[in-house]
């Protein structure tokens, strides 16, 4: 739920091509207060501040409504992007964006002020920072994503893509993924982060009326078999062991980890469809480096 809320907030703050209208019929929003008012999920209060800043908008003390029963309070949120006040109402895809969210906490709306207060005292604090840039003519993109919590650790990811068209919403609507992954770097400081924030999303794909452990075991075995099939030029013995340790520890792979993927020709994103044997072939010319902090047992 926490990660879903973070990404739902990101999506709500980004222009949607589904709302796109002829440019001549769209007027730019007058200011950031008007932009905030156009986001139905954004909840303001007496302490809310919304202001125009260079290149975008900044707000403090707002909330994001996932539903009538679950809100997330946010201390600060800043969104920057080219021609933001025109692009947002027009539904134009931003060629670049910088989104920073600080002090995000779950705020259940139970109807009981006492229960809401107690839950708020226990709530995890999350910060996230998403930056991406695209070149529509070259069809390239770079992205960085930083996710931190006050008690469960952090994640930092960077990636570069080619043959990537972020305006191809028709493909997205069909569930298709376009582009090639040329570089990926991931660093994890996991003190329960994956099990608490990410694993529920992954496990949610499994049948709800079955014990998930046997199926998880099969998936682990398939992935480990795929790792064994990869040549040493792509995956050294040390990296193979680190990845195997990480996979075997699912859904609680705690520790400090780093993963780097480099593919000169680019990995076709559409190939990542759960066919582990086929994926091993796709990764044949890719270099993967996996490291677990030597201080970790």
mmCIF file of C-alpha atoms in Angstrom:
data_model
loop_
_atom_site.group_PDB
_atom_site.id
_atom_site.type_symbol
_atom_site.label_atom_id
_atom_site.label_comp_id
_atom_site.label_asym_id
_atom_site.label_seq_id
_atom_site.Cartn_x
_atom_site.Cartn_y
_atom_site.Cartn_z
ATOM 1 C CA UNK A 1 0.000 0.000 0.000
ATOM 2 C CA UNK A 2 2.813 2.410 0.844
ATOM 3 C CA UNK A 3 4.549 2.015 -2.484
ATOM 4 C CA UNK A 4 1.240 2.045 -4.338
ATOM 5 C CA UNK A 5 0.449 5.368 -2.700
ATOM 6 C CA UNK A 6 3.833 6.786 -3.697
ATOM 7 C CA UNK A 7 3.401 5.827 -7.340
ATOM 8 C CA UNK A 8 -0.257 6.830 -7.374
ATOM 9 C CA UNK A 9 0.816 10.245 -6.157
ATOM 10 C CA UNK A 10 3.504 10.448 -8.843
ATOM 11 C CA UNK A 11 0.960 9.584 -11.523
ATOM 12 C CA UNK A 12 -1.600 12.067 -10.199
ATOM 13 C CA UNK A 13 0.968 14.861 -10.348
ATOM 14 C CA UNK A 14 1.991 14.076 -13.924
ATOM 15 C CA UNK A 15 -0.024 15.244 -16.947
ATOM 16 C CA UNK A 16 -2.117 12.491 -18.500
ATOM 17 C CA UNK A 17 -2.241 11.994 -22.247
ATOM 18 C CA UNK A 18 -5.724 10.539 -21.762
ATOM 19 C CA UNK A 19 -6.873 14.064 -20.957
ATOM 20 C CA UNK A 20 -5.112 15.641 -23.900
ATOM 21 C CA UNK A 21 -7.103 18.157 -25.921
ATOM 22 C CA UNK A 22 -6.275 20.301 -28.958
ATOM 23 C CA UNK A 23 -3.623 22.786 -27.882
ATOM 24 C CA UNK A 24 -5.563 25.770 -29.225
ATOM 25 C CA UNK A 25 -8.420 25.013 -26.817
ATOM 26 C CA UNK A 26 -6.224 24.861 -23.738
ATOM 27 C CA UNK A 27 -5.248 27.840 -21.660
ATOM 28 C CA UNK A 28 -2.322 27.698 -19.294
ATOM 29 C CA UNK A 29 -3.214 27.594 -15.626
ATOM 30 C CA UNK A 30 -2.632 30.978 -13.975
ATOM 31 C CA UNK A 31 -0.558 29.667 -11.079
ATOM 32 C CA UNK A 32 0.327 26.658 -8.962
ATOM 33 C CA UNK A 33 -2.693 27.111 -6.722
ATOM 34 C CA UNK A 34 -4.867 26.480 -9.773
ATOM 35 C CA UNK A 35 -2.821 23.415 -10.675
ATOM 36 C CA UNK A 36 -3.245 22.035 -7.142
ATOM 37 C CA UNK A 37 -6.984 22.683 -7.301
ATOM 38 C CA UNK A 38 -7.175 20.618 -10.506
ATOM 39 C CA UNK A 39 -5.777 17.504 -8.785
ATOM 40 C CA UNK A 40 -8.804 15.874 -7.201
ATOM 41 C CA UNK A 41 -6.771 13.591 -4.921
ATOM 42 C CA UNK A 42 -4.866 16.483 -3.350
ATOM 43 C CA UNK A 43 -6.322 17.569 -0.002
ATOM 44 C CA UNK A 44 -5.507 20.997 1.429
ATOM 45 C CA UNK A 45 -6.015 22.385 4.915
ATOM 46 C CA UNK A 46 -5.568 25.565 6.942
ATOM 47 C CA UNK A 47 -1.793 25.063 7.193
ATOM 48 C CA UNK A 48 -1.329 24.354 3.482
ATOM 49 C CA UNK A 49 0.993 26.584 1.487
ATOM 50 C CA UNK A 50 1.133 26.511 -2.318
ATOM 51 C CA UNK A 51 3.568 28.677 -4.224
ATOM 52 C CA UNK A 52 5.121 29.142 -7.626
ATOM 53 C CA UNK A 53 8.845 28.387 -7.707
ATOM 54 C CA UNK A 54 11.374 28.557 -10.513
ATOM 55 C CA UNK A 55 10.410 25.933 -13.079
ATOM 56 C CA UNK A 56 7.451 24.544 -11.196
ATOM 57 C CA UNK A 57 5.339 24.379 -8.058
ATOM 58 C CA UNK A 58 5.879 23.793 -4.354
ATOM 59 C CA UNK A 59 3.344 22.850 -1.688
ATOM 60 C CA UNK A 60 3.614 22.111 2.012
ATOM 61 C CA UNK A 61 1.278 20.470 4.504
ATOM 62 C CA UNK A 62 -1.000 18.731 2.012
ATOM 63 C CA UNK A 63 -2.493 15.256 1.880
ATOM 64 C CA UNK A 64 -3.094 12.730 -0.866
ATOM 65 C CA UNK A 65 -6.337 10.725 -0.772
ATOM 66 C CA UNK A 66 -5.788 7.121 -1.853
ATOM 67 C CA UNK A 67 -9.420 6.482 -0.869
ATOM 68 C CA UNK A 68 -12.029 7.837 1.517
ATOM 69 C CA UNK A 69 -10.400 5.777 4.257
ATOM 70 C CA UNK A 70 -6.687 6.204 3.587
ATOM 71 C CA UNK A 71 -4.838 9.488 3.167
ATOM 72 C CA UNK A 72 -1.121 10.227 3.096
ATOM 73 C CA UNK A 73 0.046 13.459 4.653
ATOM 74 C CA UNK A 74 2.981 15.219 2.983
ATOM 75 C CA UNK A 75 5.208 17.840 4.544
ATOM 76 C CA UNK A 76 6.591 19.132 1.249
ATOM 77 C CA UNK A 77 6.133 18.355 -2.436
ATOM 78 C CA UNK A 78 7.854 20.077 -5.356
ATOM 79 C CA UNK A 79 7.221 19.397 -9.043
ATOM 80 C CA UNK A 80 9.266 20.988 -11.805
ATOM 81 C CA UNK A 81 8.910 20.508 -15.539
ATOM 82 C CA UNK A 82 9.055 22.479 -18.802
ATOM 83 C CA UNK A 83 6.004 24.732 -19.281
ATOM 84 C CA UNK A 84 4.271 22.894 -16.442
ATOM 85 C CA UNK A 85 1.255 25.193 -16.096
ATOM 86 C CA UNK A 86 0.334 24.655 -19.741
ATOM 87 C CA UNK A 87 1.413 21.022 -20.076
ATOM 88 C CA UNK A 88 -0.653 19.809 -17.126
ATOM 89 C CA UNK A 89 -4.132 20.934 -18.258
ATOM 90 C CA UNK A 90 -3.300 20.043 -21.869
ATOM 91 C CA UNK A 91 -2.354 16.510 -20.860
ATOM 92 C CA UNK A 92 1.018 16.865 -22.562
ATOM 93 C CA UNK A 93 3.710 14.378 -21.576
ATOM 94 C CA UNK A 94 6.538 16.237 -19.888
ATOM 95 C CA UNK A 95 9.873 15.634 -21.663
ATOM 96 C CA UNK A 96 11.553 16.094 -18.269
ATOM 97 C CA UNK A 97 10.392 16.296 -14.675
ATOM 98 C CA UNK A 98 11.751 16.610 -11.160
ATOM 99 C CA UNK A 99 9.439 15.471 -8.364
ATOM 100 C CA UNK A 100 10.430 15.645 -4.706
ATOM 101 C CA UNK A 101 8.210 14.456 -1.840
ATOM 102 C CA UNK A 102 9.321 14.817 1.768
ATOM 103 C CA UNK A 103 7.733 13.634 4.979
ATOM 104 C CA UNK A 104 5.014 11.354 3.594
ATOM 105 C CA UNK A 105 3.069 9.381 6.224
ATOM 106 C CA UNK A 106 -0.019 7.214 6.179
ATOM 107 C CA UNK A 107 -3.060 8.911 7.740
ATOM 108 C CA UNK A 108 -6.035 6.522 7.998
ATOM 109 C CA UNK A 109 -9.461 8.116 8.081
ATOM 110 C CA UNK A 110 -11.154 5.761 10.558
ATOM 111 C CA UNK A 111 -13.690 8.208 11.931
ATOM 112 C CA UNK A 112 -12.004 8.011 15.336
ATOM 113 C CA UNK A 113 -9.693 10.959 16.066
ATOM 114 C CA UNK A 114 -7.954 8.922 18.766
ATOM 115 C CA UNK A 115 -7.315 5.929 16.509
ATOM 116 C CA UNK A 116 -6.078 8.181 13.717
ATOM 117 C CA UNK A 117 -3.731 9.926 16.150
ATOM 118 C CA UNK A 118 -2.305 6.634 17.485
ATOM 119 C CA UNK A 119 -1.779 5.301 13.962
ATOM 120 C CA UNK A 120 -0.044 8.524 13.006
ATOM 121 C CA UNK A 121 2.427 8.113 15.871
ATOM 122 C CA UNK A 122 3.498 4.740 14.479
ATOM 123 C CA UNK A 123 3.534 5.766 10.820
ATOM 124 C CA UNK A 124 6.721 5.334 8.809
ATOM 125 C CA UNK A 125 8.130 8.516 7.266
ATOM 126 C CA UNK A 126 8.969 8.314 3.554
ATOM 127 C CA UNK A 127 10.853 10.630 1.209
ATOM 128 C CA UNK A 128 11.141 10.141 -2.533
ATOM 129 C CA UNK A 129 12.813 11.961 -5.388
ATOM 130 C CA UNK A 130 12.130 11.158 -9.045
ATOM 131 C CA UNK A 131 14.019 12.833 -11.886
ATOM 132 C CA UNK A 132 13.769 11.934 -15.546
ATOM 133 C CA UNK A 133 14.841 13.444 -18.845
ATOM 134 C CA UNK A 134 13.936 12.352 -22.361
ATOM 135 C CA UNK A 135 15.078 13.263 -25.840
ATOM 136 C CA UNK A 136 11.987 12.784 -28.049
ATOM 137 C CA UNK A 137 14.033 12.910 -31.253
ATOM 138 C CA UNK A 138 16.782 10.514 -30.156
ATOM 139 C CA UNK A 139 14.251 8.346 -28.253
ATOM 140 C CA UNK A 140 16.520 8.197 -25.217
ATOM 141 C CA UNK A 141 15.765 8.671 -21.556
ATOM 142 C CA UNK A 142 17.502 8.777 -18.192
ATOM 143 C CA UNK A 143 15.810 8.341 -14.840
ATOM 144 C CA UNK A 144 16.797 8.366 -11.194
ATOM 145 C CA UNK A 145 14.610 7.358 -8.266
ATOM 146 C CA UNK A 146 15.526 7.794 -4.602
ATOM 147 C CA UNK A 147 13.265 6.288 -1.922
ATOM 148 C CA UNK A 148 14.098 6.636 1.775
ATOM 149 C CA UNK A 149 12.367 5.704 5.006
ATOM 150 C CA UNK A 150 13.103 6.648 8.578
ATOM 151 C CA UNK A 151 13.400 3.056 9.836
ATOM 152 C CA UNK A 152 13.424 0.472 7.033
ATOM 153 C CA UNK A 153 16.287 1.662 4.844
ATOM 154 C CA UNK A 154 16.504 3.138 1.368
ATOM 155 C CA UNK A 155 16.638 2.445 -2.358
ATOM 156 C CA UNK A 156 18.416 4.392 -5.078
ATOM 157 C CA UNK A 157 18.020 3.554 -8.764
ATOM 158 C CA UNK A 158 19.355 5.057 -11.982
ATOM 159 C CA UNK A 159 18.686 3.863 -15.515
ATOM 160 C CA UNK A 160 19.209 4.860 -19.129
ATOM 161 C CA UNK A 161 16.958 3.788 -22.001
ATOM 162 C CA UNK A 162 17.057 3.884 -25.792
ATOM 163 C CA UNK A 163 14.366 3.356 -28.453
ATOM 164 C CA UNK A 164 12.030 4.674 -25.768
ATOM 165 C CA UNK A 165 9.001 6.786 -26.656
ATOM 166 C CA UNK A 166 7.300 8.038 -23.506
ATOM 167 C CA UNK A 167 4.532 9.619 -25.601
ATOM 168 C CA UNK A 168 3.382 6.250 -26.989
ATOM 169 C CA UNK A 169 0.366 6.001 -24.725
ATOM 170 C CA UNK A 170 -1.440 3.609 -27.082
ATOM 171 C CA UNK A 171 1.205 0.965 -26.399
ATOM 172 C CA UNK A 172 0.943 1.583 -22.668
ATOM 173 C CA UNK A 173 -2.835 1.209 -22.835
ATOM 174 C CA UNK A 174 -2.326 -2.159 -24.558
ATOM 175 C CA UNK A 175 -0.005 -3.244 -21.780
ATOM 176 C CA UNK A 176 3.031 -3.120 -24.055
ATOM 177 C CA UNK A 177 6.452 -1.860 -23.015
ATOM 178 C CA UNK A 178 8.705 -0.128 -25.488
ATOM 179 C CA UNK A 179 12.377 0.663 -25.321
ATOM 180 C CA UNK A 180 15.721 -0.883 -24.470
ATOM 181 C CA UNK A 181 17.504 -0.799 -21.138
ATOM 182 C CA UNK A 182 21.158 0.155 -21.562
ATOM 183 C CA UNK A 183 22.152 0.754 -17.966
ATOM 184 C CA UNK A 184 20.674 0.094 -14.551
ATOM 185 C CA UNK A 185 22.219 0.717 -11.150
ATOM 186 C CA UNK A 186 20.424 -0.179 -7.927
ATOM 187 C CA UNK A 187 21.596 0.318 -4.359
ATOM 188 C CA UNK A 188 19.663 -1.063 -1.392
ATOM 189 C CA UNK A 189 20.019 -0.450 2.309
ATOM 190 C CA UNK A 190 17.428 -2.993 3.372
ATOM 191 C CA UNK A 191 16.364 -3.110 7.003
ATOM 192 C CA UNK A 192 12.980 -4.617 6.213
ATOM 193 C CA UNK A 193 12.291 -2.328 3.257
ATOM 194 C CA UNK A 194 11.627 -5.014 0.640
ATOM 195 C CA UNK A 195 9.478 -7.216 2.884
ATOM 196 C CA UNK A 196 7.378 -4.292 4.081
ATOM 197 C CA UNK A 197 7.097 -2.058 1.015
ATOM 198 C CA UNK A 198 7.859 -4.053 -2.146
ATOM 199 C CA UNK A 199 7.095 -7.717 -1.403
ATOM 200 C CA UNK A 200 3.340 -7.140 -0.883
ATOM 201 C CA UNK A 201 3.097 -5.811 -4.450
ATOM 202 C CA UNK A 202 4.952 -8.819 -5.857
ATOM 203 C CA UNK A 203 3.056 -11.335 -3.723
ATOM 204 C CA UNK A 204 -0.219 -9.660 -4.646
ATOM 205 C CA UNK A 205 0.193 -11.128 -8.141
ATOM 206 C CA UNK A 206 -0.158 -14.667 -6.743
ATOM 207 C CA UNK A 207 -3.503 -16.470 -6.222
ATOM 208 C CA UNK A 208 -5.099 -15.129 -3.054
ATOM 209 C CA UNK A 209 -6.562 -18.500 -2.011
ATOM 210 C CA UNK A 210 -3.298 -20.509 -2.089
ATOM 211 C CA UNK A 211 -0.366 -20.838 0.255
ATOM 212 C CA UNK A 212 2.201 -18.732 -1.645
ATOM 213 C CA UNK A 213 5.295 -20.543 -0.350
ATOM 214 C CA UNK A 214 5.337 -23.487 -2.800
ATOM 215 C CA UNK A 215 4.874 -21.157 -5.772
ATOM 216 C CA UNK A 216 7.561 -18.812 -4.431
ATOM 217 C CA UNK A 217 9.887 -21.795 -4.174
ATOM 218 C CA UNK A 218 9.279 -22.713 -7.820
ATOM 219 C CA UNK A 219 9.902 -19.151 -8.993
ATOM 220 C CA UNK A 220 13.108 -18.978 -6.958
ATOM 221 C CA UNK A 221 14.308 -22.253 -8.478
ATOM 222 C CA UNK A 222 13.576 -20.973 -12.000
ATOM 223 C CA UNK A 223 15.519 -17.771 -11.409
ATOM 224 C CA UNK A 224 18.464 -19.610 -9.849
ATOM 225 C CA UNK A 225 18.518 -21.972 -12.823
ATOM 226 C CA UNK A 226 18.570 -18.972 -15.135
ATOM 227 C CA UNK A 227 21.552 -17.542 -13.237
ATOM 228 C CA UNK A 228 23.397 -20.850 -13.636
ATOM 229 C CA UNK A 229 22.850 -20.682 -17.410
ATOM 230 C CA UNK A 230 24.495 -17.279 -17.739
ATOM 231 C CA UNK A 231 28.124 -17.279 -18.980
ATOM 232 C CA UNK A 232 30.941 -15.945 -16.835
ATOM 233 C CA UNK A 233 31.496 -13.067 -19.246
ATOM 234 C CA UNK A 234 28.081 -11.783 -18.173
ATOM 235 C CA UNK A 235 28.060 -12.823 -14.537
ATOM 236 C CA UNK A 236 31.140 -13.571 -12.464
ATOM 237 C CA UNK A 237 31.084 -16.301 -9.831
ATOM 238 C CA UNK A 238 31.087 -13.668 -7.087
ATOM 239 C CA UNK A 239 28.128 -11.810 -8.593
ATOM 240 C CA UNK A 240 26.317 -15.098 -9.262
ATOM 241 C CA UNK A 241 26.669 -16.030 -5.592
ATOM 242 C CA UNK A 242 25.519 -12.601 -4.409
ATOM 243 C CA UNK A 243 22.437 -12.729 -6.649
ATOM 244 C CA UNK A 244 21.672 -16.285 -5.549
ATOM 245 C CA UNK A 245 21.892 -15.224 -1.917
ATOM 246 C CA UNK A 246 19.558 -12.309 -2.579
ATOM 247 C CA UNK A 247 16.989 -14.444 -4.427
ATOM 248 C CA UNK A 248 17.149 -17.222 -1.829
ATOM 249 C CA UNK A 249 16.440 -14.701 0.955
ATOM 250 C CA UNK A 250 13.186 -13.497 -0.677
ATOM 251 C CA UNK A 251 10.939 -12.032 0.663
ATOM 252 C CA UNK A 252 13.343 -10.736 3.339
ATOM 253 C CA UNK A 253 16.655 -10.006 1.600
ATOM 254 C CA UNK A 254 17.960 -7.653 4.261
ATOM 255 C CA UNK A 255 21.397 -6.079 4.084
ATOM 256 C CA UNK A 256 23.326 -3.631 1.916
ATOM 257 C CA UNK A 257 23.283 -4.557 -1.752
ATOM 258 C CA UNK A 258 24.303 -3.047 -5.076
ATOM 259 C CA UNK A 259 23.395 -4.267 -8.557
ATOM 260 C CA UNK A 260 24.686 -2.918 -11.866
ATOM 261 C CA UNK A 261 23.460 -3.950 -15.315
ATOM 262 C CA UNK A 262 25.214 -2.781 -18.480
ATOM 263 C CA UNK A 263 23.973 -3.703 -21.952
ATOM 264 C CA UNK A 264 25.694 -1.934 -24.881
ATOM 265 C CA UNK A 265 22.972 -2.943 -27.360
ATOM 266 C CA UNK A 266 20.189 -2.550 -24.829
ATOM 267 C CA UNK A 267 17.873 -5.136 -23.299
ATOM 268 C CA UNK A 268 14.461 -5.155 -24.974
ATOM 269 C CA UNK A 269 12.085 -4.400 -22.110
ATOM 270 C CA UNK A 270 9.310 -6.438 -23.708
ATOM 271 C CA UNK A 271 11.468 -9.565 -23.237
ATOM 272 C CA UNK A 272 11.035 -9.352 -19.470
ATOM 273 C CA UNK A 273 7.868 -11.440 -19.363
ATOM 274 C CA UNK A 274 8.581 -14.178 -16.816
ATOM 275 C CA UNK A 275 10.208 -16.616 -19.259
ATOM 276 C CA UNK A 276 13.390 -17.107 -17.277
ATOM 277 C CA UNK A 277 15.107 -19.359 -19.828
ATOM 278 C CA UNK A 278 14.400 -16.865 -22.596
ATOM 279 C CA UNK A 279 15.576 -14.067 -20.367
ATOM 280 C CA UNK A 280 18.904 -15.805 -19.880
ATOM 281 C CA UNK A 281 19.429 -15.715 -23.656
ATOM 282 C CA UNK A 282 18.475 -12.038 -23.745
ATOM 283 C CA UNK A 283 21.052 -11.317 -21.017
ATOM 284 C CA UNK A 284 23.857 -13.212 -22.776
ATOM 285 C CA UNK A 285 25.685 -10.065 -23.916
ATOM 286 C CA UNK A 286 24.913 -8.106 -20.750
ATOM 287 C CA UNK A 287 27.272 -7.577 -17.829
ATOM 288 C CA UNK A 288 25.729 -7.861 -14.365
ATOM 289 C CA UNK A 289 27.639 -7.025 -11.191
ATOM 290 C CA UNK A 290 26.065 -7.849 -7.827
ATOM 291 C CA UNK A 291 27.699 -7.059 -4.488
ATOM 292 C CA UNK A 292 26.648 -7.589 -0.929
ATOM 293 C CA UNK A 293 28.361 -5.403 1.647
ATOM 294 C CA UNK A 294 31.195 -7.508 3.070
ATOM 295 C CA UNK A 295 30.235 -6.271 6.521
ATOM 296 C CA UNK A 296 26.981 -8.155 6.182
ATOM 297 C CA UNK A 297 26.933 -11.795 7.361
#
